[in-house]
Amino acid sequence: MTTYKQTETKAYINTTASITSLGHGDDWLFDAICEKKSGITKDISFFPENSYAIGYIKSKHSFEESLISLCKEILENSDLEDFASTLLVVGSSVGGMKNSENSFLANGDYGKIGLLENTIVNISLMLKKVFDFYDHISFSTACTSSTVALGYAYETIKKGLYKNVLVVGADPLCRLTVGGFASLGILSKEICKPFDINRDGINVGEGIGMLLVQDRTLNAEAIELCGVGYSSDAYHITQPAPDGKGALLAMKRALLASGLRPTDIDYINAHGTGTQANDSAEAKAISALFGGKPTGIAYVSSTKSATGHTLGASGAIEAIISKLAINRQTIPPNINLNTKESNELNLPTEALSREIRYVMSNSFAFGGNNAVLILGKAGGL
Amino acid sequence: MNLCFEVISAHRIYGTFEIEDLRTKELVPKMTTRRRLTRNSRVVVDLIDALAYTNNRIVYGSALGEIISSTKILTSYLANESCSPTEFQNSVYNTPASYLSILSDNQNEIITVSSGDRTSLDTLKCAAIKALDGDEIVILCSEALNIGVESNLNSMATYLECGVGLKIRQSDTKKCLNIDGVDMDEELKRLPSSLWHIAKIAKSYEEGKRFFEVGI
């Protein structure tokens, strides 16, 4: 029997944890971005004949150990004794591919391909070995995966179905993705330059972002997850619609879900990958949303030149950056932006201290899959 | 908590290695597009045609995603060759759902669940939650596991290519059949376990049952 009732419950991000090429820890991450540091380094380990600029996690711990360690960190900083009442929602584009890929490439054994350790659910299964969750679900929508996971957390809490949802965005680097992006000719050999007229592609990175979303505020740093908007470009399997129509639709739907207007948004954490196609389409969508007027519209920055494009993890990591932007009342800068392509966007190149009420965080993916989050200070301003 | 939903339409298709009677040529007349479709994409294009689809929101599920494309890419790396751009474009889990959006100009929310053995169960849960908004939701689950060589994929199911689709809407009826109470039969057990839950519902629908509930 259906027991669902419409609720007025709100969803709050209370506790977060992350590791990226910039290091371990959210404050470290945000400070590094504001100081215009980048975790991107040149790498030939995947393809010795070609050097690409890549965002590696520099840690003595394995990716799996980092996952478990961050999860413990979340628990310690929460009001929970354990995760027995928590829904685990994972977003990842490659899941356990790294391990099965290494195994296959070492011996060419097709018997090593395909079982569950290869797949997206591998991340949930790793965490479930250590923690007892109420239930779990995994999403894989390429580079929007963990944004979709956060959207699901928002939706289930707003509908009164769960009280605690742990969202995990996680993607390790693997040869399949590095070589795949290389085959598309969109891997940069230098630190990427989102929204620069001379941008030449992305920096693939790895990372983990975790956010505990709850139906209550835990502390003064709690940030409300105000809304989510989804759309599909219905245009091309990898290229975004050049006019940004799908991105614009998702942004409008996120505003509608939040009950906000464009003028309420003070900062946009852009998807901003550094490819010609993405940044051009996204700039058009943002410009259209704000009426093409550069003065007085939200500040826009991409943080991918600092972290690299962490693919399925990027939505979670950028939601953490967006949360910290509100907590610190600071706009993170665009790093490595020298010559702006668009004069219709406010693209800061230094960290700015500003009043920030609401932040929009954009994520776009292969297949024209778009997901946009809006975050705001708990209780409004 | 249980969420009840009504099945409005259902369709299922299976093949031992490949489904032989897919209508891809008829449903995707443009050859340049058709040639790029992955096997999973061909399966869901066929499924959706049978579901009275009207650009609904879609929840797609697959445990192993585009394993055929991933295997081709890794095989090329093993031979010290670069990977095919088309193969890489087609290697992400949401590829079939994305082709559907392109082919039908569907600009709605389309998300992809991949939860291992319980993929179709989680796809149902997710869709039931979304159906609370009042619209009709299309649920599609598929697997395409025939990578062309002997592998441990072959032992995962008798049917290596399969798909099941449902269109559902939220229901307030108290006469729902809990999906845990729907019997598995020998035929369904030949499918990959990731499709068992949705296949059980599709079969029950064919037998006249319409209302189901899923625990969340």
mmCIF file with all atom_site columns, C-alpha atoms in Angstrom, chain A residues 25-106:
data_model
loop_
_atom_site.group_PDB
_atom_site.id
_atom_site.type_symbol
_atom_site.label_atom_id
_atom_site.label_alt_id
_atom_site.label_comp_id
_atom_site.label_asym_id
_atom_site.label_entity_id
_atom_site.label_seq_id
_atom_site.pdbx_PDB_ins_code
_atom_site.Cartn_x
_atom_site.Cartn_y
_atom_site.Cartn_z
_atom_site.occupancy
_atom_site.B_iso_or_equiv
_atom_site.pdbx_formal_charge
_atom_site.auth_seq_id
_atom_site.auth_comp_id
_atom_site.auth_asym_id
_atom_site.auth_atom_id
_atom_site.pdbx_PDB_model_num
ATOM 1  C CA . GLY A 1 25  ? 40.124 17.626 2.766   1.00 0.00 ? 25  GLY A CA 1
ATOM 2  C CA . ASP A 1 26  ? 37.476 20.127 1.746   1.00 0.00 ? 26  ASP A CA 1
ATOM 3  C CA . ASP A 1 27  ? 39.097 23.195 3.298   1.00 0.00 ? 27  ASP A CA 1
ATOM 4  C CA . TRP A 1 28  ? 42.382 22.269 1.684   1.00 0.00 ? 28  TRP A CA 1
ATOM 5  C CA . LEU A 1 29  ? 40.574 21.900 -1.639  1.00 0.00 ? 29  LEU A CA 1
ATOM 6  C CA . PHE A 1 30  ? 38.825 25.258 -1.436  1.00 0.00 ? 30  PHE A CA 1
ATOM 7  C CA . ASP A 1 31  ? 41.885 27.128 -0.170  1.00 0.00 ? 31  ASP A CA 1
ATOM 8  C CA . ALA A 1 32  ? 44.016 25.676 -2.951  1.00 0.00 ? 32  ALA A CA 1
ATOM 9  C CA . ILE A 1 33  ? 41.516 26.762 -5.604  1.00 0.00 ? 33  ILE A CA 1
ATOM 10 C CA . CYS A 1 34  ? 41.294 30.259 -4.149  1.00 0.00 ? 34  CYS A CA 1
ATOM 11 C CA . GLU A 1 35  ? 45.110 30.411 -4.128  1.00 0.00 ? 35  GLU A CA 1
ATOM 12 C CA . LYS A 1 36  ? 44.989 29.415 -7.815  1.00 0.00 ? 36  LYS A CA 1
ATOM 13 C CA . LYS A 1 37  ? 46.835 26.133 -7.309  1.00 0.00 ? 37  LYS A CA 1
ATOM 14 C CA . SER A 1 38  ? 46.300 23.207 -9.635  1.00 0.00 ? 38  SER A CA 1
ATOM 15 C CA . GLY A 1 39  ? 46.659 19.483 -8.979  1.00 0.00 ? 39  GLY A CA 1
ATOM 16 C CA . ILE A 1 40  ? 47.257 18.761 -12.658 1.00 0.00 ? 40  ILE A CA 1
ATOM 17 C CA . THR A 1 41  ? 50.577 17.208 -13.650 1.00 0.00 ? 41  THR A CA 1
ATOM 18 C CA . LYS A 1 42  ? 52.016 15.839 -16.878 1.00 0.00 ? 42  LYS A CA 1
ATOM 19 C CA . ASP A 1 43  ? 51.796 12.085 -17.175 1.00 0.00 ? 43  ASP A CA 1
ATOM 20 C CA . ILE A 1 44  ? 53.005 9.340  -19.502 1.00 0.00 ? 44  ILE A CA 1
ATOM 21 C CA . SER A 1 45  ? 52.092 6.321  -17.400 1.00 0.00 ? 45  SER A CA 1
ATOM 22 C CA . PHE A 1 46  ? 49.069 5.382  -19.499 1.00 0.00 ? 46  PHE A CA 1
ATOM 23 C CA . PHE A 1 47  ? 50.551 6.159  -22.909 1.00 0.00 ? 47  PHE A CA 1
ATOM 24 C CA . PRO A 1 48  ? 54.376 6.512  -22.869 1.00 0.00 ? 48  PRO A CA 1
ATOM 25 C CA . GLU A 1 49  ? 54.389 7.971  -26.371 1.00 0.00 ? 49  GLU A CA 1
ATOM 26 C CA . ASN A 1 50  ? 52.041 10.808 -25.393 1.00 0.00 ? 50  ASN A CA 1
ATOM 27 C CA . SER A 1 51  ? 52.214 13.140 -22.434 1.00 0.00 ? 51  SER A CA 1
ATOM 28 C CA . TYR A 1 52  ? 48.869 14.378 -21.139 1.00 0.00 ? 52  TYR A CA 1
ATOM 29 C CA . ALA A 1 53  ? 48.103 16.683 -18.236 1.00 0.00 ? 53  ALA A CA 1
ATOM 30 C CA . ILE A 1 54  ? 46.199 14.637 -15.681 1.00 0.00 ? 54  ILE A CA 1
ATOM 31 C CA . GLY A 1 55  ? 44.809 15.076 -12.175 1.00 0.00 ? 55  GLY A CA 1
ATOM 32 C CA . TYR A 1 56  ? 46.137 12.202 -10.076 1.00 0.00 ? 56  TYR A CA 1
ATOM 33 C CA . ILE A 1 57  ? 45.321 11.703 -6.412  1.00 0.00 ? 57  ILE A CA 1
ATOM 34 C CA . LYS A 1 58  ? 48.697 11.818 -4.704  1.00 0.00 ? 58  LYS A CA 1
ATOM 35 C CA . SER A 1 59  ? 48.219 9.573  -1.705  1.00 0.00 ? 59  SER A CA 1
ATOM 36 C CA . LYS A 1 60  ? 49.935 6.628  -0.066  1.00 0.00 ? 60  LYS A CA 1
ATOM 37 C CA . HIS A 1 61  ? 46.518 5.029  0.221   1.00 0.00 ? 61  HIS A CA 1
ATOM 38 C CA . SER A 1 62  ? 44.736 3.114  -2.529  1.00 0.00 ? 62  SER A CA 1
ATOM 39 C CA . PHE A 1 63  ? 41.529 4.490  -4.046  1.00 0.00 ? 63  PHE A CA 1
ATOM 40 C CA . GLU A 1 64  ? 39.557 1.881  -2.099  1.00 0.00 ? 64  GLU A CA 1
ATOM 41 C CA . GLU A 1 65  ? 41.267 2.812  1.174   1.00 0.00 ? 65  GLU A CA 1
ATOM 42 C CA . SER A 1 66  ? 40.497 6.469  0.515   1.00 0.00 ? 66  SER A CA 1
ATOM 43 C CA . LEU A 1 67  ? 36.822 5.637  -0.069  1.00 0.00 ? 67  LEU A CA 1
ATOM 44 C CA . ILE A 1 68  ? 36.573 3.894  3.283   1.00 0.00 ? 68  ILE A CA 1
ATOM 45 C CA . SER A 1 69  ? 38.596 6.542  5.081   1.00 0.00 ? 69  SER A CA 1
ATOM 46 C CA . LEU A 1 70  ? 36.375 9.362  3.787   1.00 0.00 ? 70  LEU A CA 1
ATOM 47 C CA . CYS A 1 71  ? 33.269 7.439  4.744   1.00 0.00 ? 71  CYS A CA 1
ATOM 48 C CA . LYS A 1 72  ? 34.603 7.099  8.302   1.00 0.00 ? 72  LYS A CA 1
ATOM 49 C CA . GLU A 1 73  ? 35.298 10.826 8.294   1.00 0.00 ? 73  GLU A CA 1
ATOM 50 C CA . ILE A 1 74  ? 31.689 11.538 7.309   1.00 0.00 ? 74  ILE A CA 1
ATOM 51 C CA . LEU A 1 75  ? 30.380 9.305  10.087  1.00 0.00 ? 75  LEU A CA 1
ATOM 52 C CA . GLU A 1 76  ? 32.626 10.907 12.689  1.00 0.00 ? 76  GLU A CA 1
ATOM 53 C CA . ASN A 1 77  ? 31.459 14.386 11.734  1.00 0.00 ? 77  ASN A CA 1
ATOM 54 C CA . SER A 1 78  ? 27.764 13.494 11.622  1.00 0.00 ? 78  SER A CA 1
ATOM 55 C CA . ASP A 1 79  ? 25.039 12.992 14.211  1.00 0.00 ? 79  ASP A CA 1
ATOM 56 C CA . LEU A 1 80  ? 24.791 9.308  13.272  1.00 0.00 ? 80  LEU A CA 1
ATOM 57 C CA . GLU A 1 81  ? 26.023 6.348  15.306  1.00 0.00 ? 81  GLU A CA 1
ATOM 58 C CA . ASP A 1 82  ? 26.222 4.264  12.158  1.00 0.00 ? 82  ASP A CA 1
ATOM 59 C CA . PHE A 1 83  ? 24.771 4.156  8.639   1.00 0.00 ? 83  PHE A CA 1
ATOM 60 C CA . ALA A 1 84  ? 22.018 1.648  9.462   1.00 0.00 ? 84  ALA A CA 1
ATOM 61 C CA . SER A 1 85  ? 19.320 4.224  8.672   1.00 0.00 ? 85  SER A CA 1
ATOM 62 C CA . THR A 1 86  ? 21.193 5.775  5.735   1.00 0.00 ? 86  THR A CA 1
ATOM 63 C CA . LEU A 1 87  ? 20.589 5.281  2.036   1.00 0.00 ? 87  LEU A CA 1
ATOM 64 C CA . LEU A 1 88  ? 23.865 5.065  0.119   1.00 0.00 ? 88  LEU A CA 1
ATOM 65 C CA . VAL A 1 89  ? 23.656 6.657  -3.335  1.00 0.00 ? 89  VAL A CA 1
ATOM 66 C CA . VAL A 1 90  ? 26.706 6.270  -5.549  1.00 0.00 ? 90  VAL A CA 1
ATOM 67 C CA . GLY A 1 91  ? 27.446 8.124  -8.768  1.00 0.00 ? 91  GLY A CA 1
ATOM 68 C CA . SER A 1 92  ? 30.325 6.913  -10.911 1.00 0.00 ? 92  SER A CA 1
ATOM 69 C CA . SER A 1 93  ? 31.142 6.633  -14.589 1.00 0.00 ? 93  SER A CA 1
ATOM 70 C CA . VAL A 1 94  ? 33.670 3.767  -14.450 1.00 0.00 ? 94  VAL A CA 1
ATOM 71 C CA . GLY A 1 95  ? 33.093 2.098  -11.065 1.00 0.00 ? 95  GLY A CA 1
ATOM 72 C CA . GLY A 1 96  ? 35.486 -0.807 -10.671 1.00 0.00 ? 96  GLY A CA 1
ATOM 73 C CA . MET A 1 97  ? 36.821 -0.679 -14.225 1.00 0.00 ? 97  MET A CA 1
ATOM 74 C CA . LYS A 1 98  ? 40.347 0.211  -13.089 1.00 0.00 ? 98  LYS A CA 1
ATOM 75 C CA . ASN A 1 99  ? 40.944 -3.098 -11.340 1.00 0.00 ? 99  ASN A CA 1
ATOM 76 C CA . SER A 1 100 ? 39.455 -5.347 -13.983 1.00 0.00 ? 100 SER A CA 1
ATOM 77 C CA . GLU A 1 101 ? 41.238 -3.348 -16.702 1.00 0.00 ? 101 GLU A CA 1
ATOM 78 C CA . ASN A 1 102 ? 44.588 -3.851 -15.002 1.00 0.00 ? 102 ASN A CA 1
ATOM 79 C CA . SER A 1 103 ? 43.870 -7.518 -14.645 1.00 0.00 ? 103 SER A CA 1
ATOM 80 C CA . PHE A 1 104 ? 42.814 -7.908 -18.276 1.00 0.00 ? 104 PHE A CA 1
ATOM 81 C CA . LEU A 1 105 ? 45.687 -5.916 -19.734 1.00 0.00 ? 105 LEU A CA 1
ATOM 82 C CA . ALA A 1 106 ? 48.166 -7.941 -17.686 1.00 0.00 ? 106 ALA A CA 1
#
